[in-house]
């Protein structure tokens, strides 16, 4: 049990997958939550009230598009006005596009870099002054195994994820004496909509059943043969906010079933 009551966590891309699981895990420890991400209005409203009722915390939603710096600034300022500070910043929003370099559309490159990398610069830039004032902060950048190693057809994603690992290190160095830690979480495969698209594409390309495609995709990279669950990443995020993790900063931490040990 890590008591996060009185803290506010802003999780980008928390209307789905890993971000939603991290928001749930932090709310379960008492943190107020700023949700962000796209989705159906009714589903987001259900998530928002469900979290608030289940955990007795305050939950707000801001639909800022993480590819737009002005929208990010507005979201960060609104969160600070409402809660005094964003104490826990989770940079999680992300997209994927796969193609060989010579076929990779420049517009998709720009979008992946903006959402998966530059957005974390903008949120961190706006969050740090209040964290420094309070003398406490946790920045969790959801990178990927692809922040540490590469795969074919993922030039923009791998560049963005390696970039966010670098951003994490600089953030950690610049805040090392301010009670703030910054770490990159590097998951292997997690079965979320982002990965389901890749499983579906593999099944279609190689005429495989859904189960065979899933097994092939995961087994190819993860010695465990089993994916990481969103809940495991949520629990890891809670640990990184706990007093036991106070001296962990500037680290790129794999949670990948052995993917990057190879
Ligand atoms: P997901 O598709 O389930 O969720 C992505 C979230 O980001 C959604 O809430 C979506 O609305 C939001 N989002 C997308 N574009 C946005 C934008 N422009 N502005 C605001 N929000 C936006 O994907 P996921 O698998 O949960 O991925 C979350 C993060 O984890 C990503 O950064 C991804 O790269 C990373 N990751 C995922 C895996 C995996 O196997 N699923 C592995 C390693 C890292």
Coordinates of C-alpha atoms and ligand atoms in Angstrom, one line a residue:
X1 CA 0.0 0.0 0.0
X2 CA 1.4 3.3 -1.1
X3 CA -0.6 6.3 0.2
X4 CA -1.0 8.7 -2.7
X5 CA -3.9 10.6 -1.2
X6 CA -3.5 14.4 -1.6
X7 CA -1.4 13.8 -4.8
X8 CA -2.7 14.4 -8.3
X9 CA -1.7 12.2 -11.2
X10 CA -2.1 13.2 -14.8
X11 CA -2.0 10.3 -17.2
X12 CA -1.9 11.0 -20.9
X13 CA -3.7 8.5 -23.1
X14 CA -5.6 7.1 -20.2
X15 CA -8.8 6.3 -22.0
X16 CA -7.5 2.9 -23.1
X17 CA -4.9 0.2 -22.4
X18 CA -1.8 0.8 -20.4
X19 CA -2.7 4.4 -19.5
X20 CA -6.1 3.4 -18.2
X21 CA -4.6 0.7 -16.0
X22 CA -2.0 3.1 -14.6
X23 CA -4.8 5.6 -13.8
X24 CA -6.8 2.9 -12.1
X25 CA -3.8 1.7 -10.1
X26 CA -2.9 5.3 -8.9
X27 CA -6.5 6.1 -8.1
X28 CA -6.7 2.9 -6.0
X29 CA -3.9 4.3 -3.9
X30 CA -5.9 7.6 -3.4
X31 CA -4.5 9.9 -6.1
X32 CA -6.8 12.3 -7.8
X33 CA -6.7 11.7 -11.5
X34 CA -6.6 13.8 -14.7
X35 CA -7.6 11.5 -17.5
X36 CA -6.7 12.3 -21.1
X37 CA -7.1 10.6 -24.5
X38 CA -9.6 10.0 -27.2
X39 CA -12.7 7.9 -27.2
X40 CA -16.4 7.8 -27.1
X41 CA -17.9 10.4 -24.8
X42 CA -20.1 8.0 -23.0
X43 CA -17.3 5.5 -22.3
X44 CA -15.1 8.3 -21.0
X45 CA -17.9 9.5 -18.7
X46 CA -18.3 6.0 -17.4
X47 CA -14.6 5.6 -16.7
X48 CA -14.5 9.0 -15.0
X49 CA -17.4 8.4 -12.6
X50 CA -16.5 4.7 -12.1
X51 CA -13.0 5.7 -10.9
X52 CA -14.3 8.5 -8.7
X53 CA -16.9 6.3 -7.0
X54 CA -14.8 3.2 -6.6
X55 CA -11.9 5.0 -5.0
X56 CA -13.4 8.2 -3.5
X57 CA -11.0 10.4 -5.5
X58 CA -11.5 13.4 -7.7
X59 CA -11.3 12.6 -11.4
X60 CA -11.3 15.2 -14.3
X61 CA -10.9 14.6 -18.0
X62 CA -9.2 16.8 -20.6
X63 CA -9.3 15.7 -24.2
X64 CA -6.1 17.6 -25.3
X65 CA -4.6 16.3 -28.5
X66 CA -1.0 15.4 -27.5
X67 CA 0.2 16.4 -31.0
X68 CA -0.7 20.0 -30.2
X69 CA 1.6 21.9 -27.9
X70 CA -1.0 24.7 -27.3
X71 CA -3.6 22.1 -26.2
X72 CA -1.1 20.5 -23.9
X73 CA -0.2 23.8 -22.3
X74 CA -3.9 24.5 -21.7
X75 CA -4.4 21.1 -20.1
X76 CA -1.4 21.4 -17.8
X77 CA -2.5 24.9 -16.7
X78 CA -6.0 23.8 -16.0
X79 CA -4.8 20.8 -14.0
X80 CA -2.5 23.1 -12.0
X81 CA -5.3 25.6 -11.4
X82 CA -7.6 22.8 -10.2
X83 CA -5.2 20.8 -8.0
X84 CA -2.3 23.1 -7.3
X85 CA 0.2 20.8 -9.1
X86 CA 0.5 17.7 -11.2
X87 CA 2.5 15.7 -8.7
X88 CA 2.7 12.5 -10.8
X89 CA 3.0 12.9 -14.5
X90 CA 2.6 9.8 -16.6
X91 CA 3.5 10.4 -20.3
X92 CA 1.8 7.4 -21.9
X93 CA -0.1 8.5 -25.0
X94 CA 1.2 6.8 -28.0
X95 CA 0.5 5.6 -31.5
X96 CA 2.2 3.2 -33.9
X97 CA 2.7 3.1 -37.7
X98 CA 4.6 0.3 -39.4
X99 CA 6.3 0.5 -42.8
X100 CA 9.7 0.2 -44.3
X101 CA 11.7 3.4 -44.3
X102 CA 11.3 4.0 -48.0
X103 CA 7.5 3.6 -47.8
X104 CA 7.1 5.5 -44.4
X105 CA 4.8 8.5 -44.9
X106 CA 6.5 11.7 -43.6
X107 CA 3.2 12.8 -42.1
X108 CA 3.1 9.5 -40.0
X109 CA 6.7 10.1 -38.9
X110 CA 5.8 13.6 -37.7
X111 CA 2.7 12.3 -35.9
X112 CA 4.5 9.5 -34.1
X113 CA 7.4 11.8 -33.0
X114 CA 4.9 14.5 -31.8
X115 CA 2.6 12.2 -29.8
X116 CA 5.1 9.6 -28.5
X117 CA 8.0 12.0 -27.8
X118 CA 7.5 15.8 -28.1
X119 CA 4.3 15.7 -26.0
X120 CA 6.4 14.4 -23.0
X121 CA 8.7 17.4 -23.4
X122 CA 5.8 19.8 -23.3
X123 CA 4.0 18.2 -20.3
X124 CA 7.3 17.9 -18.4
X125 CA 8.2 21.6 -19.2
X126 CA 4.9 22.7 -17.7
X127 CA 4.8 20.3 -14.8
X128 CA 8.2 20.9 -13.3
X129 CA 7.9 24.4 -11.7
X130 CA 5.0 23.2 -9.4
X131 CA 6.8 19.9 -8.6
X132 CA 9.9 21.9 -7.6
X133 CA 7.8 24.3 -5.5
X134 CA 6.3 21.3 -3.6
X135 CA 9.6 19.4 -3.4
X136 CA 8.1 16.2 -4.7
X137 CA 7.3 14.8 -8.1
X138 CA 7.2 11.6 -10.1
X139 CA 7.6 11.5 -13.8
X140 CA 6.9 8.2 -15.5
X141 CA 7.5 8.0 -19.2
X142 CA 6.0 5.0 -20.8
X143 CA 8.7 4.1 -23.3
X144 CA 8.9 0.5 -24.6
X145 CA 11.3 -2.4 -25.2
X146 CA 11.7 -0.3 -28.4
X147 CA 13.3 2.4 -26.3
X148 CA 16.2 -0.1 -25.8
X149 CA 16.3 -2.2 -29.0
X150 CA 14.9 -1.9 -32.5
X151 CA 12.7 -3.8 -34.8
X152 CA 12.1 -3.5 -38.6
X153 CA 9.4 -1.2 -39.9
X154 CA 9.2 0.9 -36.8
X155 CA 11.6 3.7 -37.5
X156 CA 9.5 6.5 -36.1
X157 CA 8.3 4.5 -33.0
X158 CA 11.8 3.3 -32.2
X159 CA 13.3 6.8 -32.7
X160 CA 10.6 8.3 -30.4
X161 CA 11.0 5.6 -27.7
X162 CA 14.8 5.9 -27.7
X163 CA 14.3 9.7 -27.6
X164 CA 12.0 9.5 -24.6
X165 CA 14.6 7.4 -22.8
X166 CA 17.1 10.2 -23.4
X167 CA 14.6 12.8 -22.2
X168 CA 14.0 10.8 -19.1
X169 CA 17.7 10.8 -18.2
X170 CA 18.1 14.6 -18.7
X171 CA 14.9 15.2 -16.6
X172 CA 16.3 13.0 -13.8
X173 CA 19.7 14.8 -13.8
X174 CA 18.1 18.3 -13.8
X175 CA 15.8 17.3 -10.9
X176 CA 18.0 15.0 -8.8
X177 CA 18.1 17.4 -5.8
X178 CA 14.4 18.5 -6.0
X179 CA 12.6 15.4 -4.6
X180 CA 11.6 14.5 -8.1
X181 CA 12.3 11.2 -9.9
X182 CA 12.0 10.6 -13.7
X183 CA 12.0 7.0 -15.1
X184 CA 11.1 5.3 -18.3
X185 CA 9.0 2.1 -18.1
X186 CA 9.9 -0.2 -21.0
X187 CA 7.2 -2.8 -21.6
X188 CA 7.3 -5.7 -23.9
X189 CA 4.1 -6.7 -25.7
X190 CA 0.9 -5.8 -23.9
X191 CA -2.4 -6.9 -25.4
X192 CA -4.0 -3.5 -26.0
X193 CA -5.7 -2.0 -29.1
X194 CA -2.3 -0.7 -30.3
X195 CA -1.0 -4.3 -30.5
X196 CA -4.2 -5.9 -31.6
X197 CA -3.9 -4.0 -34.9
X198 CA -0.4 -5.6 -35.4
X199 CA -1.8 -9.1 -34.6
X200 CA -4.6 -8.7 -37.0
X201 CA -2.2 -7.5 -39.7
X202 CA 0.1 -10.5 -39.1
X203 CA -2.9 -12.9 -39.3
X204 CA -4.0 -11.4 -42.6
X205 CA -0.5 -11.3 -44.1
X206 CA 0.4 -14.9 -43.2
X207 CA -3.2 -16.4 -43.3
X208 CA -3.0 -17.4 -39.6
X209 CA -5.8 -17.8 -37.0
X210 CA -6.0 -15.0 -34.5
X211 CA -4.6 -17.3 -31.7
X212 CA -1.6 -18.4 -33.9
X213 CA -0.8 -14.8 -34.9
X214 CA -0.9 -13.7 -31.3
X215 CA 1.4 -16.6 -30.3
X216 CA 3.8 -15.8 -33.1
X217 CA 4.0 -12.1 -32.5
X218 CA 4.6 -12.5 -28.8
X219 CA 6.9 -15.6 -29.0
X220 CA 9.1 -13.9 -31.6
X221 CA 10.3 -11.3 -29.1
X222 CA 9.4 -12.4 -25.6
X223 CA 11.1 -15.5 -24.1
X224 CA 8.2 -15.6 -21.6
X225 CA 5.9 -16.5 -24.5
X226 CA 3.3 -14.5 -22.5
X227 CA 2.5 -10.8 -22.7
X228 CA 2.8 -8.2 -19.9
X229 CA -0.6 -7.3 -18.5
X230 CA -1.7 -3.6 -18.1
X231 CA -2.3 -4.3 -14.4
X232 CA 1.3 -5.4 -14.0
X233 CA 2.4 -2.0 -15.4
X234 CA -0.1 -0.2 -13.2
X235 CA 1.5 -1.9 -10.1
X236 CA 5.0 -1.0 -11.3
X237 CA 3.9 2.6 -11.7
X238 CA 2.6 2.6 -8.1
X239 CA 5.9 1.2 -6.9
X240 CA 7.8 3.9 -8.7
X241 CA 5.7 6.5 -6.7
X242 CA 6.5 4.8 -3.4
X243 CA 9.1 5.8 -0.9
X244 CA 11.0 2.6 -1.7
X245 CA 11.7 3.9 -5.2
X246 CA 13.0 7.3 -4.1
X247 CA 16.5 6.7 -5.3
X248 CA 15.5 5.2 -8.7
X249 CA 15.8 7.9 -11.2
X250 CA 17.0 8.3 -14.7
X251 CA 16.5 4.6 -15.3
X252 CA 15.0 2.8 -18.3
X253 CA 13.2 -0.1 -16.6
X254 CA 12.2 -3.2 -18.8
X255 CA 9.1 -5.1 -17.9
X256 CA 9.3 -7.4 -20.9
X257 CA 9.5 -11.1 -20.1
X258 CA 13.1 -11.2 -21.1
X259 CA 12.8 -9.4 -24.5
X260 CA 15.8 -7.1 -24.0
X261 CA 18.0 -9.7 -22.2
X262 CA 18.7 -11.4 -25.5
Ligands
LIG1 P1 -3.8 2.1 -26.7 O1 -4.0 2.4 -28.2 O2 -4.6 1.1 -26.0 O3 -3.9 3.5 -25.9 C1 -3.3 4.7 -26.4 C2 -3.9 5.9 -25.7 O4 -3.3 7.1 -26.2 C3 -5.4 6.0 -25.9 O5 -6.0 6.5 -24.7 C4 -5.5 7.1 -27.0 O6 -6.8 7.8 -27.0 C5 -4.4 8.0 -26.6 N1 -3.9 8.8 -27.7 C6 -3.5 8.5 -29.0 N2 -3.2 9.6 -29.7 C7 -3.5 10.6 -28.9 C8 -3.3 12.0 -29.0 N3 -3.0 12.6 -30.2 N4 -3.7 12.8 -28.0 C9 -4.1 12.3 -26.8 N5 -4.2 11.0 -26.6 C10 -3.9 10.1 -27.6 O7 -2.2 1.8 -26.6 P2 -1.3 1.2 -25.4 O8 -0.8 -0.1 -25.9 O9 -2.0 1.2 -24.1 O10 -0.1 2.2 -25.4 C11 0.1 3.1 -24.4 C12 1.6 3.5 -24.4 O11 2.4 2.3 -24.1 C13 2.1 4.0 -25.7 O12 3.1 5.0 -25.5 C14 2.8 2.8 -26.3 O13 3.9 3.1 -27.2 C15 3.4 2.1 -25.1 N6 3.7 0.7 -25.2 C16 2.8 -0.2 -25.6 C17 3.1 -1.5 -25.7 C18 2.1 -2.6 -26.0 O14 2.6 -3.7 -26.3 N7 0.8 -2.3 -26.1 C19 4.4 -1.9 -25.4 C20 5.4 -1.0 -25.0 C21 5.0 0.3 -24.9

